[in-house]
Coordinates of C-alpha atoms in Angstrom, one line a residue:
X264 CA -10.6 -50.1 -35.5
X265 CA -9.2 -46.6 -35.5
X266 CA -7.8 -47.0 -38.9
X267 CA -11.0 -48.3 -40.1
X268 CA -12.9 -45.5 -38.6
X269 CA -10.5 -42.9 -40.2
X270 CA -10.8 -44.7 -43.5
X271 CA -14.6 -44.6 -43.4
X272 CA -14.6 -40.9 -42.5
X273 CA -12.1 -40.0 -45.3
X274 CA -14.0 -42.0 -48.0
X275 CA -17.3 -40.3 -47.0
X276 CA -15.6 -36.9 -47.2
X277 CA -14.3 -37.7 -50.7
X278 CA -17.7 -38.9 -51.8
X279 CA -19.2 -35.5 -50.6
X280 CA -16.5 -33.5 -52.4
X281 CA -17.3 -35.7 -55.6
X282 CA -21.0 -34.8 -55.4
X283 CA -20.3 -31.0 -54.9
X284 CA -17.9 -31.0 -57.7
X285 CA -20.1 -32.7 -60.1
X286 CA -22.8 -30.1 -59.2
X287 CA -20.5 -27.5 -60.7
X288 CA -19.8 -29.8 -63.7
X289 CA -16.4 -31.1 -62.9
X290 CA -15.2 -34.5 -62.0
X291 CA -14.3 -34.9 -58.2
X292 CA -11.2 -36.3 -56.5
X293 CA -12.5 -40.0 -56.8
X294 CA -13.2 -39.8 -60.5
X295 CA -10.0 -38.1 -61.2
X296 CA -7.9 -40.6 -59.2
X297 CA -9.5 -43.6 -60.7
X298 CA -9.1 -42.2 -64.3
X299 CA -5.4 -41.8 -63.8
X300 CA -5.0 -45.6 -63.8
X301 CA -5.6 -45.4 -67.5
X302 CA -5.2 -41.7 -68.7
X303 CA -2.3 -39.4 -68.5
X304 CA -2.0 -38.2 -64.9
X305 CA -1.7 -34.5 -64.0
X306 CA 1.6 -33.5 -62.4
X307 CA 1.5 -34.6 -58.8
X308 CA 3.1 -36.7 -56.1
X309 CA 2.3 -40.1 -57.5
X310 CA 5.9 -41.4 -57.2
X311 CA 6.2 -39.6 -53.9
X312 CA 3.3 -41.7 -52.7
X313 CA 4.9 -44.8 -54.0
X314 CA 8.2 -43.9 -52.1
X315 CA 6.2 -43.5 -48.9
X316 CA 4.5 -46.7 -49.4
X317 CA 7.8 -48.6 -49.9
X318 CA 9.0 -47.6 -46.4
X319 CA 7.3 -50.8 -45.3
X320 CA 9.2 -53.0 -47.8
X321 CA 12.6 -54.5 -47.8
X322 CA 15.3 -53.2 -50.2
X323 CA 14.7 -56.0 -52.6
X324 CA 11.0 -55.4 -52.6
X325 CA 11.6 -51.7 -53.1
X326 CA 13.7 -52.3 -56.2
X327 CA 11.1 -54.7 -57.7
X328 CA 8.2 -52.3 -56.9
X329 CA 10.2 -49.4 -58.5
X330 CA 11.1 -51.4 -61.5
X331 CA 7.5 -52.6 -62.1
X332 CA 6.3 -49.0 -61.8
X333 CA 8.8 -47.7 -64.3
X334 CA 8.1 -50.5 -66.6
X335 CA 4.3 -49.8 -66.6
X336 CA 4.8 -46.2 -67.2
X337 CA 7.1 -47.0 -70.1
X338 CA 4.4 -49.2 -71.8
X339 CA 1.8 -46.4 -71.2
X340 CA 4.0 -43.8 -72.7
X341 CA 4.7 -46.0 -75.9
X342 CA 1.1 -46.6 -76.3
X343 CA 0.1 -42.9 -76.1
X344 CA 2.9 -42.0 -78.5
X345 CA 1.9 -44.7 -80.9
X346 CA -1.9 -43.7 -80.7
X347 CA -1.4 -40.0 -80.5
X348 CA -3.2 -40.0 -77.1
X349 CA -3.3 -36.7 -75.3
X350 CA -0.7 -35.9 -72.7
X351 CA -1.4 -33.7 -69.5
X352 CA 0.6 -30.5 -70.1
X353 CA 3.4 -32.7 -71.5
X354 CA 3.3 -34.9 -68.5
X355 CA 2.8 -38.7 -68.8
X356 CA 4.4 -40.5 -66.0
X357 CA 2.8 -41.7 -62.8
X358 CA 0.3 -44.4 -63.9
X359 CA 2.7 -47.2 -62.8
X360 CA 3.2 -45.9 -59.4
X361 CA -0.6 -45.8 -58.9
X362 CA -0.9 -49.3 -60.2
X363 CA 1.9 -50.7 -58.0
X364 CA 0.2 -49.1 -54.8
X365 CA -3.2 -50.7 -55.8
X366 CA -1.4 -53.9 -56.4
X367 CA 0.2 -54.0 -53.1
X368 CA -3.2 -53.2 -51.4
X369 CA -4.6 -56.4 -53.2
X370 CA -1.5 -58.3 -51.9
X371 CA -2.1 -57.2 -48.4
X372 CA -5.6 -58.4 -48.4
X373 CA -5.0 -61.7 -50.2
X374 CA -1.5 -62.8 -49.3
X375 CA -0.7 -61.3 -45.9
X376 CA -2.0 -61.9 -42.5
X377 CA -1.9 -60.5 -39.0
X378 CA 0.7 -57.7 -38.3
X379 CA 2.1 -57.9 -41.8
X380 CA -1.1 -57.2 -43.4
X381 CA -1.8 -54.3 -41.1
X382 CA 1.7 -52.8 -41.7
X383 CA 1.5 -53.2 -45.5
X384 CA -2.1 -51.7 -45.6
X385 CA -0.8 -48.7 -43.5
X386 CA 2.0 -48.1 -46.0
X387 CA -0.4 -48.3 -48.9
X388 CA -2.8 -46.0 -47.2
X389 CA 0.0 -43.5 -46.5
X390 CA 1.0 -43.4 -50.1
X391 CA -2.5 -43.2 -51.4
X392 CA -3.5 -40.5 -48.9
X393 CA -0.7 -38.3 -50.1
X394 CA -1.9 -38.8 -53.8
X395 CA -5.4 -38.3 -52.8
X396 CA -4.6 -35.2 -50.7
X397 CA -3.5 -33.5 -53.8
X398 CA -6.8 -34.3 -55.8
X399 CA -8.8 -33.4 -52.7
X400 CA -7.0 -29.9 -52.5
X401 CA -7.6 -29.3 -56.2
X402 CA -11.2 -30.0 -55.8
X403 CA -11.6 -27.9 -52.8
X404 CA -9.9 -25.0 -54.6
X405 CA -12.2 -25.3 -57.5
X406 CA -15.3 -25.4 -55.2
X407 CA -14.1 -22.1 -53.4
X408 CA -13.9 -20.4 -56.8
X409 CA -17.5 -21.3 -57.7
X410 CA -19.1 -21.1 -54.2
X411 CA -17.7 -17.9 -53.1
X412 CA -18.0 -15.2 -55.8
X413 CA -17.3 -12.4 -53.4
X414 CA -13.8 -12.1 -51.8
X415 CA -12.5 -10.2 -48.7
X416 CA -9.2 -8.9 -50.2
X417 CA -10.0 -5.3 -49.4
X418 CA -10.2 -6.1 -45.7
X419 CA -7.0 -8.0 -45.4
X420 CA -5.1 -5.4 -47.6
X421 CA -6.3 -2.7 -45.2
X422 CA -5.5 -4.8 -42.1
X423 CA -2.0 -5.5 -43.8
X424 CA -1.1 -1.7 -43.5
X425 CA -0.4 -2.6 -39.8
X426 CA 2.5 -4.9 -40.8
X427 CA 3.7 -2.5 -43.3
X428 CA 2.3 -4.1 -46.6
X429 CA 5.1 -6.6 -46.7
X430 CA 3.8 -8.3 -50.0
X431 CA 4.5 -5.0 -51.9
X432 CA 7.9 -4.6 -50.2
X433 CA 9.1 -8.2 -50.8
X434 CA 7.5 -8.1 -54.3
X435 CA 9.8 -5.2 -55.4
X436 CA 12.9 -6.9 -53.8
X437 CA 12.2 -10.2 -55.6
X438 CA 11.6 -8.3 -58.8
X439 CA 15.0 -6.6 -58.4
X440 CA 16.7 -10.0 -58.3
X441 CA 15.1 -11.2 -61.7
X442 CA 15.9 -13.6 -63.2
X443 CA 17.7 -15.7 -60.6
X444 CA 15.7 -14.9 -57.5
X445 CA 12.3 -15.5 -59.1
X446 CA 13.4 -18.8 -60.7
X447 CA 14.9 -20.2 -57.4
X448 CA 11.8 -19.2 -55.4
X449 CA 9.4 -20.6 -58.1
X450 CA 11.4 -24.0 -57.7
X451 CA 11.0 -24.0 -53.9
X452 CA 7.3 -22.9 -54.0
X453 CA 6.3 -25.5 -56.5
X454 CA 8.4 -28.5 -54.9
X455 CA 6.9 -28.2 -51.4
X456 CA 5.5 -31.7 -51.7
X457 CA 8.8 -33.1 -52.7
X458 CA 10.4 -31.5 -49.7
X459 CA 7.8 -33.0 -47.4
X460 CA 8.3 -36.4 -48.9
X461 CA 12.0 -36.2 -48.3
X462 CA 11.5 -35.2 -44.6
X463 CA 8.8 -37.9 -44.2
X464 CA 11.2 -40.5 -45.8
X465 CA 13.9 -39.6 -43.3
X466 CA 11.4 -39.9 -40.4
X467 CA 10.0 -43.3 -41.6
X468 CA 13.4 -44.7 -42.7
X469 CA 13.3 -47.5 -39.9
X470 CA 9.8 -48.7 -40.5
X471 CA 10.9 -51.7 -42.5
X472 CA 13.3 -52.8 -39.8
X473 CA 11.2 -52.0 -36.6
X474 CA 7.9 -53.2 -38.4
X475 CA 6.1 -50.4 -37.1
X476 CA 5.6 -46.6 -37.8
X477 CA 6.7 -43.9 -35.4
X478 CA 4.1 -42.4 -33.3
X479 CA 4.0 -39.1 -35.1
X480 CA 5.4 -38.0 -38.3
X481 CA 5.2 -35.1 -40.9
X482 CA 2.7 -36.8 -43.3
X483 CA -0.1 -36.6 -40.6
X484 CA 0.4 -32.9 -40.0
X485 CA 0.6 -32.2 -43.7
X486 CA -2.6 -34.0 -44.5
X487 CA -4.7 -32.5 -41.6
X488 CA -3.5 -29.0 -42.7
X489 CA -4.6 -29.7 -46.2
X490 CA -8.0 -31.1 -45.0
X491 CA -8.9 -28.2 -42.7
X492 CA -7.4 -25.3 -44.4
X493 CA -9.7 -25.0 -47.5
X494 CA -12.6 -25.2 -45.0
X495 CA -11.3 -21.7 -43.7
X496 CA -11.2 -20.6 -47.3
X497 CA -14.9 -20.9 -47.5
X498 CA -15.4 -18.8 -44.4
X499 CA -12.7 -16.2 -45.4
X500 CA -12.4 -16.1 -49.2
X501 CA -9.3 -14.1 -50.4
X502 CA -7.5 -14.3 -53.7
X503 CA -4.3 -12.4 -52.9
X504 CA -2.5 -9.2 -53.9
X505 CA -1.4 -10.1 -57.3
X506 CA -5.0 -10.9 -58.3
X507 CA -6.9 -8.3 -56.3
X508 CA -4.4 -5.5 -56.9
X509 CA -2.5 -6.5 -59.8
X510 CA -2.5 -8.3 -63.3
X511 CA -3.0 -12.0 -62.0
X512 CA -0.3 -14.7 -61.7
X513 CA 0.1 -15.0 -65.4
X514 CA 0.7 -11.3 -65.9
X515 CA -2.5 -10.7 -67.8
X516 CA -6.2 -11.2 -67.6
X517 CA -6.6 -10.2 -63.8
X518 CA -6.7 -6.6 -64.2
X519 CA -10.4 -6.5 -65.2
X520 CA -11.3 -8.0 -61.7
X521 CA -8.7 -6.0 -59.7
X522 CA -9.4 -2.9 -57.6
X523 CA -6.5 -1.3 -59.3
X524 CA -3.3 -2.4 -61.0
X525 CA -1.0 -1.5 -58.0
X526 CA 1.0 -4.4 -57.0
X527 CA 3.9 -4.5 -56.2
X528 CA 5.0 -0.8 -56.7
X529 CA 2.1 1.2 -55.2
X530 CA 0.6 0.2 -51.9
X531 CA -3.1 0.5 -51.7
X532 CA -4.4 3.6 -49.8
X533 CA -6.3 3.2 -46.6
X534 CA -10.1 3.4 -47.3
X535 CA -13.3 1.6 -46.0
X536 CA -13.1 -1.9 -47.3
X537 CA -16.0 -3.8 -49.1
X538 CA -16.4 -7.3 -50.4
X539 CA -15.7 -7.4 -54.0
X540 CA -16.6 -9.9 -56.8
X541 CA -14.1 -11.9 -58.6
X542 CA -13.9 -14.3 -61.4
X543 CA -15.1 -17.9 -61.1
X544 CA -11.7 -19.5 -61.9
X545 CA -9.2 -18.1 -59.3
X546 CA -9.2 -20.2 -56.0
X547 CA -9.9 -18.3 -52.9
X548 CA -7.0 -19.8 -51.1
X549 CA -5.1 -17.1 -49.2
X550 CA -6.5 -17.1 -45.6
X551 CA -4.6 -18.8 -44.0
X552 CA -1.4 -19.3 -46.0
X553 CA -1.2 -23.1 -46.2
X554 CA 2.1 -22.9 -48.0
X555 CA 3.3 -21.1 -44.8
X556 CA 1.6 -23.6 -42.6
X557 CA 3.1 -26.7 -44.6
X558 CA 6.6 -25.1 -44.6
X559 CA 6.4 -24.4 -40.8
X560 CA 5.5 -28.1 -40.3
X561 CA 8.5 -29.1 -42.4
X562 CA 10.6 -26.7 -40.3
X563 CA 9.5 -28.3 -37.0
X564 CA 9.8 -31.9 -38.2
X565 CA 13.4 -31.2 -39.4
X566 CA 14.6 -30.0 -35.9
X567 CA 15.7 -33.5 -34.8
X568 CA 17.2 -34.5 -38.0
X569 CA 20.8 -34.3 -39.3
X570 CA 22.5 -31.0 -39.6
X571 CA 21.9 -30.9 -43.4
X572 CA 18.3 -31.6 -42.9
X573 CA 17.9 -28.9 -40.2
X574 CA 19.6 -26.4 -42.6
X575 CA 17.4 -27.5 -45.4
X576 CA 14.2 -27.1 -43.3
X577 CA 15.2 -23.5 -42.4
X578 CA 16.0 -22.6 -46.0
X579 CA 12.7 -24.0 -47.2
X580 CA 10.8 -22.1 -44.6
X581 CA 12.7 -18.9 -45.4
X582 CA 12.3 -19.3 -49.2
X583 CA 8.6 -20.3 -49.0
X584 CA 7.8 -17.1 -46.9
X585 CA 9.7 -15.1 -49.3
X586 CA 8.0 -16.5 -52.4
X587 CA 4.4 -16.3 -50.9
X588 CA 5.0 -12.6 -50.5
X589 CA 7.3 -11.9 -53.2
X590 CA 4.9 -13.4 -56.0
X591 CA 2.0 -11.7 -54.5
X592 CA 0.3 -14.8 -53.5
X593 CA -0.4 -13.8 -50.0
X594 CA -0.7 -10.7 -47.6
X595 CA 1.5 -10.6 -44.5
X596 CA -1.8 -11.2 -42.5
X597 CA -2.0 -14.6 -44.3
X598 CA 1.4 -15.7 -43.1
X599 CA 0.8 -14.8 -39.4
X600 CA -2.4 -16.8 -39.4
X601 CA -0.7 -19.7 -41.2
X602 CA 2.0 -20.1 -38.6
X603 CA -0.6 -20.1 -35.8
X604 CA -2.8 -22.5 -37.7
X605 CA 0.2 -24.9 -38.3
X606 CA 1.4 -24.9 -34.6
X607 CA -2.2 -25.5 -33.3
X608 CA -2.7 -28.5 -35.5
X609 CA 0.8 -29.9 -34.7
X610 CA 0.1 -29.6 -31.0
X611 CA -3.3 -31.3 -31.4
X612 CA -1.9 -34.2 -33.3
X613 CA 1.0 -34.7 -30.8
X614 CA -1.5 -34.5 -28.0
X615 CA -3.7 -37.1 -29.6
X616 CA -0.8 -39.3 -29.9
X617 CA 0.8 -39.1 -26.6
X618 CA -2.4 -38.6 -24.7
X619 CA -4.2 -35.3 -23.8
X620 CA -2.9 -33.5 -20.8
X621 CA -3.5 -30.1 -19.2
X622 CA -0.7 -28.3 -21.2
X623 CA -1.7 -29.8 -24.6
X624 CA -5.4 -28.9 -24.2
X625 CA -4.5 -25.3 -23.0
X626 CA -2.3 -24.8 -26.0
X627 CA -4.8 -26.0 -28.6
X628 CA -7.5 -23.9 -27.0
X629 CA -5.1 -21.0 -27.0
X630 CA -4.0 -21.3 -30.5
X631 CA -7.5 -21.7 -31.7
X632 CA -8.4 -18.5 -29.8
X633 CA -5.6 -16.6 -31.3
X634 CA -6.3 -17.9 -34.9
X635 CA -10.0 -16.9 -34.6
X636 CA -9.1 -13.6 -33.0
X637 CA -6.9 -12.9 -36.0
X638 CA -9.6 -13.6 -38.6
X639 CA -12.2 -11.7 -36.6
X640 CA -9.7 -8.6 -36.4
X641 CA -9.0 -8.8 -40.3
X642 CA -12.7 -8.8 -41.1
X643 CA -14.3 -6.4 -38.6
X644 CA -11.4 -4.2 -37.4
X645 CA -9.3 -3.6 -40.5
X646 CA -9.6 0.3 -40.3
X647 CA -8.4 0.3 -36.6
X648 CA -5.5 -1.9 -37.6
X649 CA -4.4 0.2 -40.5
X650 CA -5.0 3.5 -38.6
X651 CA -2.7 2.5 -35.7
X652 CA 0.1 0.4 -37.2
X653 CA 2.6 1.3 -34.3
X654 CA 0.3 -0.4 -31.9
X655 CA -1.5 -3.2 -33.8
X656 CA 1.5 -4.3 -36.0
X657 CA 3.5 -5.5 -33.0
X658 CA 0.3 -6.9 -31.4
X659 CA -0.3 -9.2 -34.3
X660 CA 3.3 -10.3 -34.3
X661 CA 3.3 -10.7 -30.5
X662 CA 0.1 -12.9 -30.7
X663 CA 1.9 -15.0 -33.3
X664 CA 4.9 -15.1 -31.1
X665 CA 3.0 -16.0 -28.1
X666 CA 1.8 -19.2 -29.9
X667 CA 5.3 -20.0 -31.0
X668 CA 6.6 -19.7 -27.5
X669 CA 3.8 -21.7 -26.0
X670 CA 4.5 -24.5 -28.5
X671 CA 8.2 -24.5 -27.7
X672 CA 7.6 -24.5 -23.9
X673 CA 5.0 -27.2 -24.0
X674 CA 6.8 -29.5 -26.3
X675 CA 9.9 -29.2 -24.2
X676 CA 8.0 -30.3 -21.2
X677 CA 6.9 -33.4 -23.1
X678 CA 10.5 -34.3 -23.9
X679 CA 11.8 -37.1 -21.7
X680 CA 14.2 -35.8 -19.1
X681 CA 17.8 -36.9 -19.3
X682 CA 18.7 -38.9 -16.2
X683 CA 22.4 -39.0 -15.3
X684 CA 24.2 -42.3 -15.4
X685 CA 24.5 -43.8 -11.9
X686 CA 28.2 -43.9 -10.9
X687 CA 29.6 -47.0 -9.4
X688 CA 30.3 -46.7 -5.8
X689 CA 34.1 -46.8 -4.9
X690 CA 35.3 -50.0 -3.5
X691 CA 36.1 -49.9 0.2
X692 CA 39.9 -49.4 1.0
X693 CA 41.5 -52.6 2.4
X694 CA 42.0 -52.5 6.3

């Protein structure tokens, strides 16, 4: 019943997004996803979704499913080449993965019963949720660009003086490492979903053997962050330093909307901030930084993995933070909010899974309070933050650190205590 209720809520949410997107003249997530059964898909985690679905299959079934998906894709590509059909940015693979996931959903309903049906439907749902999450995110970002013509970048940029304008500093450092540094960071930044799939596959590697999913895994956190984050964008619309104070991500076209062409060489001066208008194309997707939140979630979920996985999680978090600042996509204040956002959601999901207790409830309330206080201070106290950086800079970092400490302390209490093995009593000495 819980899965059915969650499915109904998710479907209703997608229908609402579909309606809103069509009011702005664009297809929504449902139309886009159904269209990719036939038309060339946009770049996205279609095969990542298939990989997640296959955790419930045996190795033989996995090879068959992958072979069918690749075969379908080859057929689609040959037909498109023969007919001169339009590709999507040179991308044409993924239809096969989507067809296989839909096919297994049909198999689960028609050919499976009992626990096997439930397990297979969970696997299909997991894969389709990852795919639908990308479509949902794209639609959300499009809606933010249309529904929020005014942005609050001046407020965040002013508040960011308390943190030393880190985007300007890291932007100059990354620029000095061109071309190696930017290329590496672009790869990490663009392949965040791939990293998440790798970690999720590690966590779900025993599902086919145990015939059940673990109680908590990365995909849940990833999806909830992606679902709730864009809602905050509607409340606090921000486009980022490279757009509001620079030429835009492409290097041209953004200057006409920018306050001035300052990023990354000249930090903005402290002045009374005002809402500013921006174009109807650029997503208002900065506050909080969801790339930071997702990378934080990856870091958390790799802590119990192998040494290689732990090092990879640390590298991905470090590189993602560097990229978000170094490419001018986010202010430092966005990253602080993103860490608090991720830890609060992770705590809530773990509490929901293990049963709510006093420590979990307190940490969720505290994290929510800190996150709200950060947004309120950025919006209504930016001049005070910028005017006293020696005071408010450490306070902002301390607020974030307090949530990190609370999370570590609370989750350690949840870990089962190690009980020492009982030592056998020595045999009595013979009389």
